[in-house]
Short mmCIF file of C-alpha atoms in Angstrom, two decimals:
data_model
loop_
_atom_site.label_atom_id
_atom_site.label_comp_id
_atom_site.label_asym_id
_atom_site.label_seq_id
_atom_site.Cartn_x
_atom_site.Cartn_y
_atom_site.Cartn_z
CA MET A 938 2.54 -70.56 -134.92
CA HIS A 939 5.84 -68.89 -134.14
CA ARG A 940 4.69 -65.68 -135.77
CA ARG A 941 1.44 -65.63 -133.86
CA HIS A 942 3.34 -66.09 -130.64
CA LEU A 943 5.53 -63.13 -131.42
CA LEU A 944 2.51 -61.04 -132.29
CA ALA A 945 0.67 -61.98 -129.09
CA ASN A 946 3.74 -61.22 -127.01
CA GLY A 947 4.14 -57.87 -128.69
CA ILE A 948 0.51 -56.88 -128.15
CA ILE A 949 0.59 -57.86 -124.48
CA ALA A 950 3.82 -55.94 -123.94
CA ILE A 951 2.43 -52.82 -125.56
CA LEU A 952 -0.77 -53.07 -123.52
CA LEU A 953 1.17 -53.40 -120.29
CA VAL A 954 3.39 -50.44 -121.09
CA VAL A 955 0.38 -48.31 -121.99
CA VAL A 956 -1.52 -49.20 -118.80
CA PHE A 957 1.47 -48.77 -116.50
CA GLY A 958 2.63 -45.61 -118.27
CA GLY A 959 -0.88 -44.18 -118.13
CA LEU A 960 -1.15 -44.88 -114.42
CA CYS A 961 2.20 -43.24 -113.72
CA THR A 962 1.39 -40.19 -115.81
CA THR A 963 -1.94 -39.72 -114.07
CA VAL A 964 -0.42 -40.00 -110.63
CA PHE A 965 2.44 -37.68 -111.48
CA ALA A 966 0.08 -35.21 -113.13
CA LEU A 967 -2.08 -35.14 -110.02
CA LEU A 968 0.82 -34.78 -107.64
CA GLY A 969 3.27 -33.11 -109.97
CA ALA A 970 2.65 -29.61 -108.75
CA GLN A 971 3.33 -30.58 -105.14
CA THR A 972 6.27 -32.90 -105.74
CA ASP A 973 9.47 -31.24 -104.70
CA TRP A 974 12.50 -33.52 -104.78
CA SER A 975 14.63 -30.99 -102.97
CA LYS A 976 12.78 -31.92 -99.77
CA ALA A 977 14.19 -35.42 -99.94
CA TRP A 978 17.64 -34.02 -100.63
CA GLU A 979 17.36 -31.84 -97.54
CA TYR A 980 16.72 -34.86 -95.35
CA ARG A 981 19.30 -37.05 -97.11
CA GLU A 982 21.37 -37.50 -93.99
CA THR A 983 18.60 -38.90 -91.79
CA LEU A 984 17.47 -41.11 -94.64
CA TRP A 985 21.00 -42.40 -95.19
CA ARG A 986 21.43 -43.07 -91.48
CA GLY A 987 18.09 -44.89 -91.40
CA TRP A 988 19.06 -46.97 -94.41
CA LEU A 989 22.36 -47.95 -92.82
CA MET A 990 20.49 -48.85 -89.65
CA THR A 991 18.13 -51.10 -91.61
CA LEU A 992 21.12 -52.72 -93.28
CA GLY A 993 22.74 -53.32 -89.89
CA ILE A 994 19.53 -54.68 -88.35
CA SER A 995 19.05 -57.01 -91.32
CA ILE A 996 22.55 -58.44 -91.12
CA ALA A 997 22.39 -58.88 -87.35
CA ALA A 998 18.92 -60.45 -87.43
CA LEU A 999 19.96 -62.67 -90.34
CA ILE A 1000 22.78 -64.12 -88.27
CA GLY A 1001 20.53 -64.26 -85.21
CA SER A 1002 17.75 -66.02 -87.11
CA ILE A 1003 20.15 -68.65 -88.48
CA PHE A 1004 21.23 -69.34 -84.91
CA CYS A 1005 17.63 -69.51 -83.65
CA GLY A 1006 16.53 -71.56 -86.66
CA LEU A 1007 19.23 -74.19 -86.09
CA LEU A 1008 18.32 -74.33 -82.43
CA PHE A 1009 14.60 -74.79 -83.18
CA MET A 1010 15.37 -77.41 -85.82
CA LEU A 1011 17.62 -79.43 -83.52
CA GLY A 1012 15.15 -78.96 -80.67
CA GLN A 1013 12.45 -80.59 -82.74
CA ARG A 1014 14.71 -83.56 -83.48
CA SER A 1015 15.77 -83.91 -79.87
CA PRO A 1016 15.64 -87.37 -78.34
CA TRP A 1017 13.79 -85.89 -75.31
CA VAL A 1018 10.04 -85.65 -75.75
CA VAL A 1019 9.75 -82.65 -73.41
CA VAL A 1020 12.19 -80.61 -75.48
CA ARG A 1021 10.45 -81.59 -78.72
CA TRP A 1022 7.02 -80.61 -77.44
CA THR A 1023 8.13 -77.35 -75.88
CA CYS A 1024 9.88 -76.44 -79.10
CA ARG A 1025 6.85 -77.36 -81.17
CA ALA A 1026 4.49 -75.33 -78.97
CA PHE A 1027 6.78 -72.30 -78.93
CA LEU A 1028 7.21 -72.38 -82.72
CA GLU A 1029 3.48 -72.70 -83.24
CA PHE A 1030 2.87 -69.73 -80.96
CA VAL A 1031 5.50 -67.56 -82.64
CA ARG A 1032 4.40 -68.44 -86.16
CA ASP A 1033 0.71 -67.92 -85.48
CA THR A 1034 0.92 -64.45 -83.93
CA PRO A 1035 1.88 -61.20 -85.73
CA LEU A 1036 5.39 -59.85 -85.47
CA LEU A 1037 3.85 -56.50 -84.55
CA VAL A 1038 2.42 -58.07 -81.40
CA HIS A 1039 5.77 -59.69 -80.54
CA LEU A 1040 7.50 -56.37 -80.84
CA LEU A 1041 5.00 -54.38 -78.80
CA PHE A 1042 4.43 -57.07 -76.19
CA GLY A 1043 8.02 -58.26 -76.14
CA TYR A 1044 9.49 -54.82 -75.82
CA PHE A 1045 7.06 -52.94 -73.59
CA VAL A 1046 5.91 -55.82 -71.38
CA ILE A 1047 8.78 -58.29 -71.17
CA PHE A 1048 12.16 -56.89 -72.09
CA ALA A 1049 12.05 -53.18 -71.44
CA PRO A 1050 11.30 -53.53 -67.70
CA LEU A 1051 14.06 -56.12 -67.42
CA MET A 1052 16.80 -54.94 -69.70
CA ALA A 1053 16.28 -51.34 -70.76
CA ARG A 1054 18.09 -49.83 -67.80
CA PRO A 1055 21.06 -52.22 -67.58
CA LEU A 1056 21.60 -52.01 -71.35
CA GLY A 1057 21.25 -48.23 -71.34
CA GLU A 1058 23.72 -47.90 -68.48
CA HIS A 1059 26.31 -49.76 -70.51
CA GLY A 1060 25.77 -47.42 -73.42
CA PHE A 1061 23.75 -49.79 -75.60
CA ASP A 1062 20.64 -48.86 -77.52
CA ASP A 1063 18.16 -51.13 -75.76
CA LYS A 1064 15.41 -50.75 -78.40
CA LEU A 1065 17.76 -51.78 -81.15
CA ILE A 1066 19.13 -54.83 -79.35
CA ILE A 1067 15.73 -56.05 -78.16
CA GLY A 1068 14.27 -55.37 -81.61
CA ILE A 1069 16.97 -57.44 -83.31
CA LEU A 1070 16.46 -60.21 -80.76
CA LEU A 1071 12.69 -60.35 -81.31
CA LEU A 1072 13.09 -60.21 -85.08
CA SER A 1073 15.67 -63.04 -84.92
CA VAL A 1074 13.34 -65.24 -82.90
CA PHE A 1075 10.42 -64.56 -85.23
CA GLU A 1076 12.28 -65.26 -88.46
CA GLY A 1077 14.19 -68.07 -86.75
CA ALA A 1078 10.88 -69.82 -86.07
CA TYR A 1079 10.16 -69.87 -89.80
CA LEU A 1080 13.71 -70.83 -90.64
CA GLY A 1081 13.53 -73.68 -88.11
CA GLU A 1082 10.56 -75.10 -89.96
CA ILE A 1083 12.26 -74.67 -93.35
CA LEU A 1084 15.39 -76.42 -92.10
CA ARG A 1085 13.39 -79.19 -90.47
CA GLY A 1086 11.61 -79.78 -93.76
CA GLY A 1087 14.94 -79.91 -95.56
CA VAL A 1088 16.54 -82.29 -93.08
CA ASP A 1089 13.46 -84.53 -93.03
CA SER A 1090 13.53 -84.72 -96.82
CA ILE A 1091 16.93 -86.44 -96.86
CA PRO A 1092 16.26 -90.15 -97.36
CA ARG A 1093 16.84 -92.62 -94.53
CA THR A 1094 19.59 -94.42 -96.42
CA GLN A 1095 21.76 -91.30 -96.30
CA TRP A 1096 21.61 -91.24 -92.50
CA GLU A 1097 22.34 -94.95 -92.40
CA SER A 1098 25.24 -94.78 -94.86
CA ALA A 1099 26.70 -91.90 -92.90
CA ARG A 1100 26.45 -93.91 -89.70
CA ALA A 1101 27.84 -96.97 -91.44
CA VAL A 1102 31.04 -95.21 -92.54
CA GLY A 1103 31.55 -94.26 -88.90
CA PHE A 1104 30.54 -90.60 -88.73
CA SER A 1105 29.54 -89.32 -85.30
CA ARG A 1106 26.15 -87.69 -84.75
CA VAL A 1107 27.55 -84.21 -85.31
CA GLN A 1108 29.55 -85.30 -88.36
CA VAL A 1109 26.47 -86.88 -89.93
CA TYR A 1110 24.78 -83.47 -89.89
CA ARG A 1111 27.90 -81.53 -90.80
CA TYR A 1112 29.13 -83.55 -93.78
CA VAL A 1113 26.13 -85.44 -95.11
CA ILE A 1114 22.75 -84.03 -94.11
CA PHE A 1115 23.25 -80.25 -94.05
CA PRO A 1116 25.06 -79.91 -97.38
CA GLN A 1117 22.22 -81.75 -99.09
CA ALA A 1118 19.39 -80.20 -97.09
CA LEU A 1119 20.65 -76.63 -97.54
CA ARG A 1120 20.65 -76.99 -101.31
CA ARG A 1121 17.05 -78.11 -101.21
CA VAL A 1122 15.83 -75.28 -98.99
CA LEU A 1123 17.90 -72.48 -100.51
CA PRO A 1124 14.99 -70.87 -102.43
CA ALA A 1125 12.78 -70.94 -99.33
CA MET A 1126 15.59 -69.49 -97.23
CA ALA A 1127 16.21 -66.69 -99.70
CA GLY A 1128 12.52 -65.82 -99.60
CA LEU A 1129 12.66 -65.73 -95.84
CA PHE A 1130 15.70 -63.43 -95.78
CA VAL A 1131 13.95 -61.04 -98.15
CA SER A 1132 10.97 -61.08 -95.77
CA LEU A 1133 13.29 -60.43 -92.87
CA ILE A 1134 14.64 -57.27 -94.48
CA LYS A 1135 11.13 -56.02 -95.14
CA ASP A 1136 9.89 -57.02 -91.68
CA SER A 1137 12.67 -54.99 -90.08
CA SER A 1138 10.57 -51.92 -90.96
CA LEU A 1139 8.16 -52.97 -88.19
CA LEU A 1140 10.80 -52.12 -85.62
CA ASN A 1141 9.60 -48.53 -86.00
CA VAL A 1142 6.76 -49.30 -83.55
CA ILE A 1143 9.21 -49.57 -80.68
CA GLY A 1144 11.02 -46.47 -81.85
CA VAL A 1145 14.10 -47.87 -83.58
CA ALA A 1146 15.41 -45.21 -85.94
CA GLU A 1147 15.60 -47.41 -89.04
CA TYR A 1148 14.83 -46.53 -92.65
CA PHE A 1149 11.04 -46.62 -92.44
CA TYR A 1150 10.97 -44.70 -89.14
CA ASN A 1151 13.19 -41.93 -90.45
CA THR A 1152 11.31 -41.71 -93.74
CA LYS A 1153 8.00 -41.53 -91.91
CA ASN A 1154 9.33 -38.67 -89.76
CA PHE A 1155 10.64 -36.87 -92.81
CA ILE A 1156 7.28 -37.23 -94.56
CA SER A 1157 5.25 -35.97 -91.63
CA ARG A 1158 7.56 -33.02 -91.06
CA SER A 1159 7.84 -31.86 -94.65
CA TYR A 1160 4.41 -32.99 -95.91
CA ALA A 1161 6.22 -34.90 -98.63
CA GLY A 1162 4.40 -37.44 -100.79
CA LEU A 1163 5.99 -39.19 -103.75
CA GLU A 1164 9.41 -37.76 -102.91
CA GLY A 1165 9.23 -39.66 -99.62
CA TYR A 1166 7.72 -42.95 -100.71
CA VAL A 1167 9.72 -43.50 -103.90
CA PRO A 1168 13.10 -43.43 -102.09
CA LEU A 1169 11.55 -45.67 -99.41
CA ALA A 1170 10.67 -48.35 -101.95
CA VAL A 1171 13.97 -47.99 -103.80
CA GLY A 1172 15.91 -48.20 -100.52
CA TYR A 1173 14.35 -51.54 -99.65
CA LEU A 1174 14.80 -52.84 -103.21
CA LEU A 1175 18.50 -52.07 -102.96
CA LEU A 1176 18.68 -54.41 -99.97
CA THR A 1177 16.38 -57.19 -101.12
CA LEU A 1178 17.36 -57.56 -104.79
CA PRO A 1179 20.99 -58.56 -104.09
CA VAL A 1180 19.75 -61.24 -101.68
CA ALA A 1181 17.35 -62.61 -104.29
CA TRP A 1182 20.05 -62.57 -106.96
CA LEU A 1183 22.63 -64.17 -104.73
CA ALA A 1184 20.22 -66.95 -103.84
CA HIS A 1185 19.43 -67.53 -107.50
CA TRP A 1186 23.10 -67.67 -108.35
CA LEU A 1187 23.90 -70.09 -105.52
CA GLU A 1188 21.00 -72.26 -106.59
CA THR A 1189 22.30 -72.67 -110.13
CA ARG A 1190 25.86 -73.03 -108.90
CA PHE A 1191 25.11 -75.89 -106.51
CA ARG A 1192 22.46 -77.69 -108.50
CA HIS A 1193 23.40 -81.34 -108.66
CA GLU A 1194 21.43 -84.28 -109.89
CA THR A 1195 20.12 -86.60 -107.23
CA MET B 171 35.98 -115.17 -88.60
CA LYS B 172 34.29 -116.70 -85.61
CA LEU B 173 30.72 -115.83 -84.81
CA GLU B 174 28.53 -116.59 -81.78
CA VAL B 175 25.03 -115.20 -81.81
CA THR B 176 22.72 -116.15 -78.97
CA GLY B 177 18.98 -115.57 -78.51
CA LEU B 178 18.61 -112.38 -80.56
CA ILE B 179 15.21 -110.73 -80.34
CA LYS B 180 14.29 -107.57 -82.21
CA CYS B 181 10.78 -106.19 -82.52
CA TYR B 182 9.47 -103.40 -84.73
CA GLY B 183 6.10 -102.63 -83.25
CA LYS B 184 4.34 -105.98 -83.28
CA THR B 185 6.51 -107.73 -85.87
CA ARG B 186 9.31 -109.83 -84.55
CA ALA B 187 12.10 -109.40 -87.08
CA ALA B 188 14.39 -111.58 -84.98
CA ASP B 189 12.71 -114.14 -82.77
CA GLY B 190 15.25 -115.82 -80.53
CA LEU B 191 17.79 -116.17 -83.29
CA SER B 192 20.98 -118.11 -82.58
CA LEU B 193 23.90 -118.76 -84.89
CA PHE B 194 27.32 -120.30 -84.35
CA VAL B 195 30.08 -120.25 -86.92
CA GLU B 196 33.39 -121.71 -85.87
CA ALA B 197 35.45 -120.48 -88.80
CA ALA B 198 34.29 -119.05 -92.08
CA ARG B 199 35.60 -116.48 -94.51
CA VAL B 200 32.31 -115.83 -96.23
CA LEU B 201 28.97 -116.30 -94.53
CA VAL B 202 25.93 -115.94 -96.80
CA LEU B 203 22.40 -115.36 -95.51
CA ILE B 204 19.58 -116.51 -97.76
CA GLY B 205 15.85 -116.69 -97.22
CA PRO B 206 12.52 -115.12 -98.08
CA SER B 207 12.05 -111.35 -97.98
CA GLY B 208 10.82 -110.21 -94.60
CA GLY B 209 12.35 -113.25 -92.97
CA GLY B 210 14.85 -111.27 -90.96
CA LYS B 211 18.02 -111.34 -93.11
CA SER B 212 18.41 -107.56 -93.16
CA THR B 213 17.65 -107.16 -89.47
CA LEU B 214 20.19 -109.81 -88.56
CA LEU B 215 22.81 -108.22 -90.80
CA ARG B 216 22.14 -104.76 -89.38
CA MET B 217 22.50 -106.04 -85.83
CA LEU B 218 25.71 -107.86 -86.73
CA GLY B 219 26.97 -104.67 -88.37
CA GLY B 220 26.25 -102.54 -85.32
CA LEU B 221 23.57 -100.42 -86.99
CA GLU B 222 20.76 -101.76 -84.88
CA VAL B 223 20.72 -102.83 -81.24
CA PRO B 224 18.91 -106.09 -80.40
CA ASP B 225 16.19 -105.97 -77.75
CA GLU B 226 17.65 -109.14 -76.24
CA GLY B 227 20.49 -111.53 -76.89
CA SER B 228 24.17 -111.14 -77.61
CA VAL B 229 26.59 -111.07 -80.52
CA VAL B 230 30.22 -112.12 -80.16
CA ILE B 231 32.47 -111.70 -83.18
CA ASN B 232 36.03 -113.03 -83.05
CA GLY B 233 35.81 -113.30 -79.28
CA ARG B 234 34.67 -109.72 -78.80
CA ARG B 235 31.20 -108.98 -77.53
CA LEU B 236 29.27 -106.28 -79.37
CA GLY B 237 28.45 -103.31 -77.13
CA VAL B 238 25.04 -101.73 -76.85
CA ASP B 239 25.91 -98.08 -76.19
CA GLU B 240 26.25 -95.71 -79.13
CA GLN B 241 29.93 -95.03 -78.53
CA ALA B 242 31.00 -98.67 -78.56
CA LEU B 243 28.87 -99.28 -81.65
CA GLN B 244 30.39 -96.31 -83.44
CA ALA B 245 33.89 -97.59 -82.74
CA TYR B 246 32.78 -101.00 -83.98
CA ARG B 247 31.29 -99.58 -87.20
CA ARG B 248 34.54 -97.72 -87.83
CA ARG B 249 36.44 -101.01 -87.84
CA ASN B 250 34.03 -102.63 -90.29
CA GLY B 251 32.41 -101.88 -93.62
CA PHE B 252 28.73 -101.88 -94.49
CA LEU B 253 26.99 -101.65 -97.85
CA PHE B 254 23.24 -101.33 -98.48
CA GLN B 255 21.13 -102.21 -101.49
CA GLN B 256 21.48 -98.78 -103.03
CA PHE B 257 22.03 -95.06 -102.41
CA ASN B 258 25.15 -95.73 -100.38
CA LEU B 259 27.08 -92.81 -101.81
CA PHE B 260 26.63 -89.21 -100.77
CA PRO B 261 25.10 -87.58 -103.86
CA HIS B 262 26.70 -84.17 -103.33
CA LEU B 263 30.25 -85.57 -103.41
CA THR B 264 32.29 -87.06 -106.24
CA ALA B 265 33.25 -90.72 -106.16
CA ARG B 266 36.73 -89.82 -104.95
CA ARG B 267 35.46 -87.44 -102.28
CA ASN B 268 33.03 -90.11 -101.07
CA ILE B 269 36.01 -92.29 -100.25
CA GLU B 270 38.29 -89.54 -98.94
CA LEU B 271 35.88 -87.85 -96.56
CA PRO B 272 35.45 -90.72 -94.07
CA LEU B 273 39.19 -91.41 -94.22
CA GLU B 274 39.90 -87.82 -93.23
CA LYS B 275 37.10 -87.12 -90.79
CA VAL B 276 36.53 -90.53 -89.23
CA HIS B 277 39.97 -92.07 -89.29
CA GLY B 278 42.04 -88.90 -89.08
CA HIS B 279 44.26 -89.46 -92.11
CA PRO B 280 45.83 -86.24 -93.40
CA PRO B 281 44.32 -85.10 -96.74
CA ALA B 282 47.28 -86.15 -98.88
CA GLU B 283 47.28 -89.62 -97.38
CA ALA B 284 43.50 -89.91 -97.77
CA THR B 285 43.82 -88.94 -101.43
CA GLU B 286 46.47 -91.59 -101.93
CA MET B 287 44.34 -94.25 -100.23
CA ALA B 288 41.29 -93.24 -102.27
CA THR B 289 43.31 -93.47 -105.48
CA GLN B 290 44.48 -96.95 -104.54
CA ALA B 291 40.96 -98.09 -103.70
CA LEU B 292 39.61 -96.70 -106.96
CA ALA B 293 42.46 -98.19 -108.98
CA ARG B 294 41.97 -101.59 -107.39
CA PHE B 295 38.44 -101.81 -108.80
CA SER B 296 39.33 -99.97 -112.06
CA LEU B 297 37.20 -96.96 -111.16
CA LEU B 298 39.83 -94.28 -111.66
CA ASP B 299 38.10 -93.01 -114.82
CA HIS B 300 35.04 -92.23 -112.74
CA ALA B 301 36.85 -90.65 -109.79
CA ASP B 302 35.57 -87.14 -110.41
CA LYS B 303 32.00 -87.99 -111.31
CA LEU B 304 29.03 -87.44 -109.04
CA PRO B 305 27.07 -90.58 -108.08
CA ALA B 306 24.19 -89.54 -110.35
CA GLN B 307 26.58 -89.71 -113.32
CA LEU B 308 27.50 -93.33 -112.55
CA SER B 309 25.57 -96.50 -113.37
CA GLY B 310 24.04 -98.49 -110.53
CA GLY B 311 26.81 -101.07 -110.77
CA GLN B 312 29.52 -98.43 -110.70
CA GLN B 313 27.87 -96.80 -107.70
CA GLN B 314 27.90 -100.10 -105.81
CA ARG B 315 31.55 -100.67 -106.75
CA VAL B 316 32.48 -97.22 -105.45
CA GLY B 317 30.48 -98.05 -102.33
CA ILE B 318 32.50 -101.21 -101.87
CA ALA B 319 35.74 -99.34 -102.57
CA ARG B 320 34.79 -96.91 -99.80
CA ALA B 321 33.93 -99.73 -97.42
CA VAL B 322 37.24 -101.57 -97.94
CA ALA B 323 39.55 -98.55 -98.34
CA ARG B 324 40.75 -99.08 -94.80
CA LYS B 325 40.82 -102.87 -94.71
CA PRO B 326 37.79 -103.60 -92.52
CA GLU B 327 37.74 -106.59 -90.19
CA VAL B 328 34.41 -107.70 -91.57
CA LEU B 329 32.56 -106.45 -94.63
CA PHE B 330 28.75 -106.53 -94.35
CA LEU B 331 26.77 -106.49 -97.59
CA ASP B 332 22.98 -106.23 -97.44
CA GLU B 333 21.62 -107.53 -100.76
CA PRO B 334 24.26 -105.59 -102.68
CA THR B 335 22.88 -106.46 -106.11
CA SER B 336 19.11 -106.43 -105.54
CA ALA B 337 18.65 -103.07 -107.23
CA LEU B 338 20.79 -103.89 -110.27
CA ASP B 339 20.14 -105.40 -113.69
CA PRO B 340 21.78 -108.76 -114.51
CA GLU B 341 24.84 -107.27 -116.22
CA MET B 342 25.64 -104.88 -113.38
CA THR B 343 24.87 -107.66 -110.91
CA ALA B 344 27.60 -109.73 -112.51
CA GLU B 345 30.13 -106.90 -112.33
CA VAL B 346 29.45 -106.35 -108.62
CA LEU B 347 29.42 -110.07 -107.77
CA GLU B 348 32.76 -110.55 -109.52
CA LEU B 349 34.22 -107.84 -107.39
CA ILE B 350 32.88 -109.40 -104.19
CA GLN B 351 34.31 -112.75 -105.19
CA GLU B 352 37.67 -111.11 -105.79
CA LEU B 353 37.57 -109.62 -102.30
CA ALA B 354 36.68 -112.98 -100.78
CA GLU B 355 39.54 -114.66 -102.61
CA ALA B 356 41.89 -111.96 -101.36
CA GLY B 357 41.01 -113.00 -97.82
CA GLN B 358 38.39 -110.47 -96.79
CA ASP B 359 35.91 -111.69 -94.16
CA ILE B 360 32.42 -111.09 -95.53
CA ILE B 361 28.88 -111.54 -94.24
CA LEU B 362 26.30 -110.92 -96.92
CA SER B 363 22.66 -111.49 -97.70
CA THR B 364 21.60 -112.20 -101.26
CA HIS B 365 18.97 -113.66 -103.55
CA GLU B 366 21.62 -114.85 -106.03
CA MET B 367 21.72 -118.56 -105.21
CA GLY B 368 24.37 -119.44 -107.76
CA PHE B 369 26.64 -116.82 -106.29
CA ALA B 370 25.93 -117.97 -102.73
CA ARG B 371 26.86 -121.47 -103.70
CA ALA B 372 30.08 -120.42 -105.39
CA VAL B 373 31.44 -118.01 -102.84
CA ALA B 374 30.13 -119.10 -99.42
CA ASP B 375 31.93 -121.15 -96.80
CA GLN B 376 28.74 -121.31 -94.78
CA VAL B 377 25.18 -120.61 -95.84
CA ALA B 378 22.45 -119.78 -93.34
CA PHE B 379 18.78 -119.99 -94.26
CA VAL B 380 16.91 -117.26 -92.36
CA ALA B 381 13.10 -117.36 -92.09
CA GLY B 382 10.59 -116.17 -89.53
CA GLY B 383 13.26 -114.40 -87.54
CA LYS B 384 15.24 -117.60 -86.93
CA ILE B 385 18.05 -119.58 -88.51
CA GLU B 386 16.17 -122.51 -89.99
CA GLU B 387 19.21 -124.30 -91.24
CA MET B 388 22.91 -123.74 -91.69
CA GLY B 389 25.72 -125.57 -93.35
CA PRO B 390 28.31 -125.57 -96.13
CA PRO B 391 26.75 -124.67 -99.49
CA ALA B 392 27.07 -128.19 -100.90
CA ASP B 393 25.03 -129.61 -98.01
CA LEU B 394 22.44 -126.88 -97.84
CA PHE B 395 21.80 -126.63 -101.56
CA GLY B 396 22.26 -130.34 -102.20
CA ALA B 397 20.35 -131.91 -99.36
CA SER B 398 18.62 -129.47 -97.07
CA ARG B 399 16.86 -130.99 -94.09
CA SER B 400 14.39 -128.30 -93.14
CA PRO B 401 11.12 -128.43 -95.12
CA LEU B 402 10.91 -124.61 -95.14
CA CYS B 403 14.33 -124.40 -96.73
CA GLN B 404 13.53 -127.14 -99.22
CA ARG B 405 10.39 -125.33 -100.31
CA PHE B 406 12.20 -121.99 -100.60
CA LEU B 407 15.02 -123.48 -102.65
CA SER B 408 12.71 -125.44 -104.93
CA ARG B 409 10.82 -122.22 -105.64
CA VAL B 410 13.78 -119.95 -106.33
CA MET B 411 15.72 -122.57 -108.29
CA ARG B 412 12.79 -123.51 -110.53
CA TYR B 413 13.50 -120.96 -113.26
#
């Protein structure tokens, strides 16, 4: 049995390598003549600046989305019905429409007429700030739902025990509910943060000079192919893989039996 | 402890968990609530403990009337201790931390002092060996004992215990009941609900039979268990004492 397993594994591995290798060779053979890596090197500075911009947007929107997510989560647990329903309706709207639409509509129709000039006059990049804001709200809507699920999953007795030992409303969340809920939703949150990094590429539609935007410009100017898209993929992997690993590590670190 | 409860009403939807319940205890150290499940024991205990607000009626404990706003209730809960059937401990904290955290954050003791108090509480119930274990690593009986240690770490005025042994096997039940008896003998005021009739008889100063959201009968254990007057109580006792 053990032997057959090994054999099967080996065969599958070889097959996969052959198929993948074959595909790569074909693609490279087709494009090989036109692939010129020096083009990418020429544009390294714009690419680097774009990558840094994507990193900055991701960090800012990550913080922003945590803030929005907490707000949406608490809003849905509010004692006032009006707040709960408004929150619910807003979340449903945000989650059921594409981010692309939020960005285009939000920037060109809502925020730009209001804020572009005042922000620009104070030396801020209005596109960047509005883009981060819209991205934060969008991802925050998802995070709000994840957090709500986590908080709702904590059994009633925990709330009661926390109240019984005399914790205030805020302390109940701070010391009892959140520490337990966060552990439960950590994998979902990590997935969301990876999505957030990737979604930041959509900010190119409102003209934010992030990694995708700069790469796209470089490709259209230099007629690059592989030498443009390979660094693009690798650049995003460099941002997303650490997040995934960190989440995995935290998950094993904080796993406790319940 | 002196207790005056007048006309308590509490509804959950259409069920009346307390239906005009009144109860007067002039002086008792340990008050035990017995009665059928769903008869209103838990609801009464939760209202006495300040975890639930009655729809109508009033509770006066030791001459002080129980408030109805959240702030007054929180202050009240901080003076007392409350233990549920199970899952009292916070599963992400060690036994020691479970005791320390409320001392620090609720009562404002500095960390060193909280640690010292937690050590004392753990030592008192011989739980020091388990101080650094998570609740999931403790047996049900040990968990309840840590729960009690947490509840009495700051000498509560009244200790409320809601069926503290219902989720335990007979051996663990015994270990928890012994501890409660010890506390009672040390002078702790206790109000508890239980299905352990032998224990109720041994430890109670007053026993109240709760059924249908009312106090059907109340008296010293010898009277209530020996010669109960209410037919409901007689039937209940004859059923639970049969085996």
